Tab-separated table of C-alpha atoms in Angstrom:
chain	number	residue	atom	x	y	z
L	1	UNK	CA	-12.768	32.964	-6.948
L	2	UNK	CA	-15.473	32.043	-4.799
L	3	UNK	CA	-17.812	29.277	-5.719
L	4	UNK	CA	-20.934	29.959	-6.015
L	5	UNK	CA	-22.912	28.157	-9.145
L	6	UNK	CA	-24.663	24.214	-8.479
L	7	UNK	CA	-24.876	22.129	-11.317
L	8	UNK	CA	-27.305	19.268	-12.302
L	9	UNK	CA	-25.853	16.840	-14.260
L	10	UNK	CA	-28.255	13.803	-15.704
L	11	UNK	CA	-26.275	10.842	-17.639
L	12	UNK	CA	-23.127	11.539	-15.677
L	13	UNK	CA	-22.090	7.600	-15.748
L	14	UNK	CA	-22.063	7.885	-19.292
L	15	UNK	CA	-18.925	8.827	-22.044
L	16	UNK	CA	-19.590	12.299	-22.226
L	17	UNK	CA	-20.993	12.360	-18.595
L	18	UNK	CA	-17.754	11.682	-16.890
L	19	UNK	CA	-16.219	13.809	-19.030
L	20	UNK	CA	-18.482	16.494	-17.854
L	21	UNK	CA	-18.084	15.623	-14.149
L	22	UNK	CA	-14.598	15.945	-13.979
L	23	UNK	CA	-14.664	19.256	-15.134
L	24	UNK	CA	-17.270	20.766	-13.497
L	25	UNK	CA	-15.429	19.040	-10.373
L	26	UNK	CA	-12.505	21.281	-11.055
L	27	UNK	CA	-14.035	23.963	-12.109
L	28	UNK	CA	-13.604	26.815	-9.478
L	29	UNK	CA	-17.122	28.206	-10.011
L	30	UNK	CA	-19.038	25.764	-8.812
L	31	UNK	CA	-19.650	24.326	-5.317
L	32	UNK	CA	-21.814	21.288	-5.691
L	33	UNK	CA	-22.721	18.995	-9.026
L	34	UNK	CA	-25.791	16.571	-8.311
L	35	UNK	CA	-25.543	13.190	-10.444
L	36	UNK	CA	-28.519	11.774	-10.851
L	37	UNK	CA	-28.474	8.404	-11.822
L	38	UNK	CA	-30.041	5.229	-12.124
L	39	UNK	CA	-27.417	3.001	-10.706
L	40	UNK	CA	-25.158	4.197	-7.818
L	41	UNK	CA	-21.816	6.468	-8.815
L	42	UNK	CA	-18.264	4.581	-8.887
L	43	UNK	CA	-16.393	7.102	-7.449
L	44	UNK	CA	-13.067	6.164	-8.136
L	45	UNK	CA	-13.785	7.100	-11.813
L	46	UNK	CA	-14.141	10.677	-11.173
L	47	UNK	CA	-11.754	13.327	-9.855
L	48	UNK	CA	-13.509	14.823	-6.681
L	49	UNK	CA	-10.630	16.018	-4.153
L	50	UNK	CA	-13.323	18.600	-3.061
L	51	UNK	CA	-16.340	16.237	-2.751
L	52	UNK	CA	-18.201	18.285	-5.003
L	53	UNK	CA	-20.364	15.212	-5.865
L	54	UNK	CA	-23.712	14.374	-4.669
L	55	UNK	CA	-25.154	11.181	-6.127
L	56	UNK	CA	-28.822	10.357	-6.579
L	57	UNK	CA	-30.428	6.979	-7.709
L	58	UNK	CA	-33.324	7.796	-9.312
L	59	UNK	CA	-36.253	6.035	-11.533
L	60	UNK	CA	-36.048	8.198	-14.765
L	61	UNK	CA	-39.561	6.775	-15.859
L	62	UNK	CA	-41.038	8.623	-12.401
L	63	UNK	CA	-38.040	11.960	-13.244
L	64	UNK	CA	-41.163	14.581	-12.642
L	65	UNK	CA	-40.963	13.147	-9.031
L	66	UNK	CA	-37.427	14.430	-8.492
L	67	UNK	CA	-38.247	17.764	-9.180
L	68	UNK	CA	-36.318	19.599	-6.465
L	69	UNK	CA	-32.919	18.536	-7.338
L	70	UNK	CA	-33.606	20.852	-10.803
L	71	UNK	CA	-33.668	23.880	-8.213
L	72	UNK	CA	-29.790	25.085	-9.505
L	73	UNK	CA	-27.986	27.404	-11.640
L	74	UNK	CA	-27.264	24.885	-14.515
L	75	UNK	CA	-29.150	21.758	-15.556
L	76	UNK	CA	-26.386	19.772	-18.367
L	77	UNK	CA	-28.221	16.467	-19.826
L	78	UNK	CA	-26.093	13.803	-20.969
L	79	UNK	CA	-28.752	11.035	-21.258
L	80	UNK	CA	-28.559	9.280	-25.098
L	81	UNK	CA	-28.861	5.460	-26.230
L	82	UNK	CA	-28.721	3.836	-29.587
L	83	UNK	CA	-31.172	1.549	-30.737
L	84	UNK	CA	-29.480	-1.047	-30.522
L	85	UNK	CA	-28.945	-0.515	-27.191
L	86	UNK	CA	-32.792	0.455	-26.301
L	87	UNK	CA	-34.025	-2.801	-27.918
L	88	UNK	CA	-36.431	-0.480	-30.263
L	89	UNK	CA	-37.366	2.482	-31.211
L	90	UNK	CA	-40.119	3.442	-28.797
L	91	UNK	CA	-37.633	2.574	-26.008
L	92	UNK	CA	-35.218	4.452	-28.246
L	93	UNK	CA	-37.637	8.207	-28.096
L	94	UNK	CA	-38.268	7.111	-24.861
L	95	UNK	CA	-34.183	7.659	-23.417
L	96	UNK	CA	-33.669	10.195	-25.905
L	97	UNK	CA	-36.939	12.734	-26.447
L	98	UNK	CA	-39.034	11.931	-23.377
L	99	UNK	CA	-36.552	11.628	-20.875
L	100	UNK	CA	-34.451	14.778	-21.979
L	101	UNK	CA	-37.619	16.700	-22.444
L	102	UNK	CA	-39.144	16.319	-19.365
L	103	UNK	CA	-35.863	17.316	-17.894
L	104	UNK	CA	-35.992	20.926	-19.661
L	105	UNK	CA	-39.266	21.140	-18.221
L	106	UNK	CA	-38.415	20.789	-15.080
L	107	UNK	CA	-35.480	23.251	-15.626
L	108	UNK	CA	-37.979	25.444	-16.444
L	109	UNK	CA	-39.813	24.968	-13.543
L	110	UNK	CA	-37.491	25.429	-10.975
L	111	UNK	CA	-35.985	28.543	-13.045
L	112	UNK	CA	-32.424	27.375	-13.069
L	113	UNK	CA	-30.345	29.974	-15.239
L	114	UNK	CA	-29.498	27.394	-18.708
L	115	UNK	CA	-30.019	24.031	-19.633
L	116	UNK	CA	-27.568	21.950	-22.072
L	117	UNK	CA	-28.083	19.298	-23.369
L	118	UNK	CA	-26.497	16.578	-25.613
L	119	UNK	CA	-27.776	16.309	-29.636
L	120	UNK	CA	-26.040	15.405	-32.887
L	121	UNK	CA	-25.079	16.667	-35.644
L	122	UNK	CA	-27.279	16.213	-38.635
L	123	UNK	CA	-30.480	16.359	-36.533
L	124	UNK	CA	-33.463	16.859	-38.546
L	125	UNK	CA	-37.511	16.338	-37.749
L	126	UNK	CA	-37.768	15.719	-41.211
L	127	UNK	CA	-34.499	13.509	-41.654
L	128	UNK	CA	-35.438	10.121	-43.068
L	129	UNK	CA	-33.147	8.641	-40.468
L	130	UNK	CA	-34.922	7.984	-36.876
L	131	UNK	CA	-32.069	8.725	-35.072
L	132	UNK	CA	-31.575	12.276	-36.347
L	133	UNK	CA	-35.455	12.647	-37.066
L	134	UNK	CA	-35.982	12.400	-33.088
L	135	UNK	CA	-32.895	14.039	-32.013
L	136	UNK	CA	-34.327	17.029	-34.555
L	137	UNK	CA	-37.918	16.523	-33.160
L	138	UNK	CA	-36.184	16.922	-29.725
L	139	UNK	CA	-34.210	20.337	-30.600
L	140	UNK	CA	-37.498	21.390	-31.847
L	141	UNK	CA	-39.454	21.101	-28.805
L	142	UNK	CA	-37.434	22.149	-26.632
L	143	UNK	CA	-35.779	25.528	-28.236
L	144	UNK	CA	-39.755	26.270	-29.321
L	145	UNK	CA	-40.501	25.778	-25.150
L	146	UNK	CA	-41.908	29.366	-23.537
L	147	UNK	CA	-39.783	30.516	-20.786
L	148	UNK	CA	-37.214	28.482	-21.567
L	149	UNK	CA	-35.218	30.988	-22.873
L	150	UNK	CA	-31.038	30.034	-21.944
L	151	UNK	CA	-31.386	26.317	-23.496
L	152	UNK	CA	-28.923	25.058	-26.217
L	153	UNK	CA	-27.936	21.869	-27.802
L	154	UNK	CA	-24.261	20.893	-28.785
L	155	UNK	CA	-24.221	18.613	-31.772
L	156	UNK	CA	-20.752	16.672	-31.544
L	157	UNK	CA	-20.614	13.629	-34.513
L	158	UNK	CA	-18.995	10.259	-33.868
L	159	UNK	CA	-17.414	10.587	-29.914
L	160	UNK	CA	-14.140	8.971	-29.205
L	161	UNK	CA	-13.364	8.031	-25.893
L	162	UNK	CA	-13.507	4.343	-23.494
L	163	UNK	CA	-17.026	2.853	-23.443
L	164	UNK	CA	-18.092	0.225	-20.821
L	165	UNK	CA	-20.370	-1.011	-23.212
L	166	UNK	CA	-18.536	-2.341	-27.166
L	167	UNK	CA	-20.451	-0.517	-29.919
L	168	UNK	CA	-19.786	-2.200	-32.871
L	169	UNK	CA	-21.234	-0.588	-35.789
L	170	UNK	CA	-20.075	2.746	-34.049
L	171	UNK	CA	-16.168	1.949	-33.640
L	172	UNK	CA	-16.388	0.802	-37.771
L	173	UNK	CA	-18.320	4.516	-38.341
L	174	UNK	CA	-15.130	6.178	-36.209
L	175	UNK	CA	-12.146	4.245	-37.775
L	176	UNK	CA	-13.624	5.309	-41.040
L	177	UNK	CA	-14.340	8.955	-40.427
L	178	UNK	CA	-11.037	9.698	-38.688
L	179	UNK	CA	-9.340	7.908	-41.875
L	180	UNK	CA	-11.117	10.959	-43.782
L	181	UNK	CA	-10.740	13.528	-41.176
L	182	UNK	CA	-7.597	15.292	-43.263
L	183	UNK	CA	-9.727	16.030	-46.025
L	184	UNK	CA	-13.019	17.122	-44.227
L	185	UNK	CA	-12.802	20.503	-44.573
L	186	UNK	CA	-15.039	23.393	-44.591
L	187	UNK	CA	-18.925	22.438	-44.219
L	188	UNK	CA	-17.587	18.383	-44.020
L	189	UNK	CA	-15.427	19.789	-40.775
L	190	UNK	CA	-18.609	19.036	-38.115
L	191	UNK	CA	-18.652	15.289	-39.351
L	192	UNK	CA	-15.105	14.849	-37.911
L	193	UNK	CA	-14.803	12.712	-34.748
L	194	UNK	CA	-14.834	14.301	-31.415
L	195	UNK	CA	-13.511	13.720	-28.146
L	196	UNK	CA	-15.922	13.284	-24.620
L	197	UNK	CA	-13.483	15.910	-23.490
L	198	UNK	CA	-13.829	18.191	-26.370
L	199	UNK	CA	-17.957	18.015	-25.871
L	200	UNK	CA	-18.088	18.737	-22.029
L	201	UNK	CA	-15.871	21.593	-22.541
L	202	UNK	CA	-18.308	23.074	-24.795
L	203	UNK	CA	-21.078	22.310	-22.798
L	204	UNK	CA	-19.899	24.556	-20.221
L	205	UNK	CA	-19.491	27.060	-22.356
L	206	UNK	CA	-22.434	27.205	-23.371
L	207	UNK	CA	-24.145	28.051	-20.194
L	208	UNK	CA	-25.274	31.206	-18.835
L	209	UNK	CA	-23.260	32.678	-15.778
């Protein structure tokens, strides 16, 4: 198979990120996968025998500026905080709706074939939670965008996997859920923990080819 397809890949530091590397890295249609990030690429971390890899430090607050590098067949967006994390909840929408948003528009822009991106499940504008209420806003705006027409969302739950950074209140949510994860069943199946693996995979399934 010859390779032919470049990939954009923004968030690829993070747990679903490298996940998402790594395959695309081994993935026999594809040729190149830009990173860009805001803190140069350890290397060692990711599985490039082909030096597929191109790294890019980048200012996310000036992202319109890095236009070009959207010029590919596939734009996948891993970017996502917590609050906790973003100090508060403007910082929060700012990571997680601003950030990812101007990214589909500049997918759109440069007329790359799809755009993926990272959601959750439960998101809801109208949610009373802020988390799902922007990550619904979010879906909203950017499935509703003209000429956007390949863009979709996956929406894993809790993700298990290695973080560089502890998240407390998260690992208690996981160790709970996959106590329960026998008995979710039917509708309650989507709320089971799921691995970084598990979400890159269907991120790449979800694009257009």
């Amino acid at each position: 198979m010859t390779a032919k397809y470049k990939a954009l890949v923004l968030g690829a530091s993070g747990l679903v990120g490298k996940a998402l590397v790594n395959q695309l890295c081994q993935d026999e249609r594809y040729s190149q996968v830009t990173c860009l990030v805001r803190s140069p690429l350890s290397k060692v971390q990711y599985h490039d025998p082909l030096n597929k890899i191109q790294a890019i430090v980048i200012d996310f607050e000036e992202l319109q500026d890095y236009q070009g590098y959207f010029s590919v067949e596939h734009v996948y967006c891993c970017l996502g905080t917590t609050i906790k994390q973003a100090g508060s909840q403007s910082n929060f929408r700012r990571v997680d709706f601003q950030f990812v948003h101007v990214a589909a528009q500049l997918t759109r822009a440069q007329r790359a074939k799809s755009f993926v991106w990272i959601s959750s499940v439960g998101a809801n504008a109208k949610s009373r939670s802020f988390y799902l209420k922007v990550k619904g806003e979010l879906e909203n705006a950017i499935l509703r965008m003209p000429q956007l027409d390949n863009a979709a969302a996956v929406r894993p739950s809790f993700l298990l996997g290695h973080r560089a950074q502890k998240r407390t209140a998260e690992s208690v949510g996981i160790n709970i859920v996959k106590l329960l994860s026998p008995i979710m069943l039917g509708s309650l199946a989507k709320y089971r923990p799921v691995s970084a693996n598990q979400v890159a995979y269907q991120m790449t399934q979800l694009q257009v080819f």
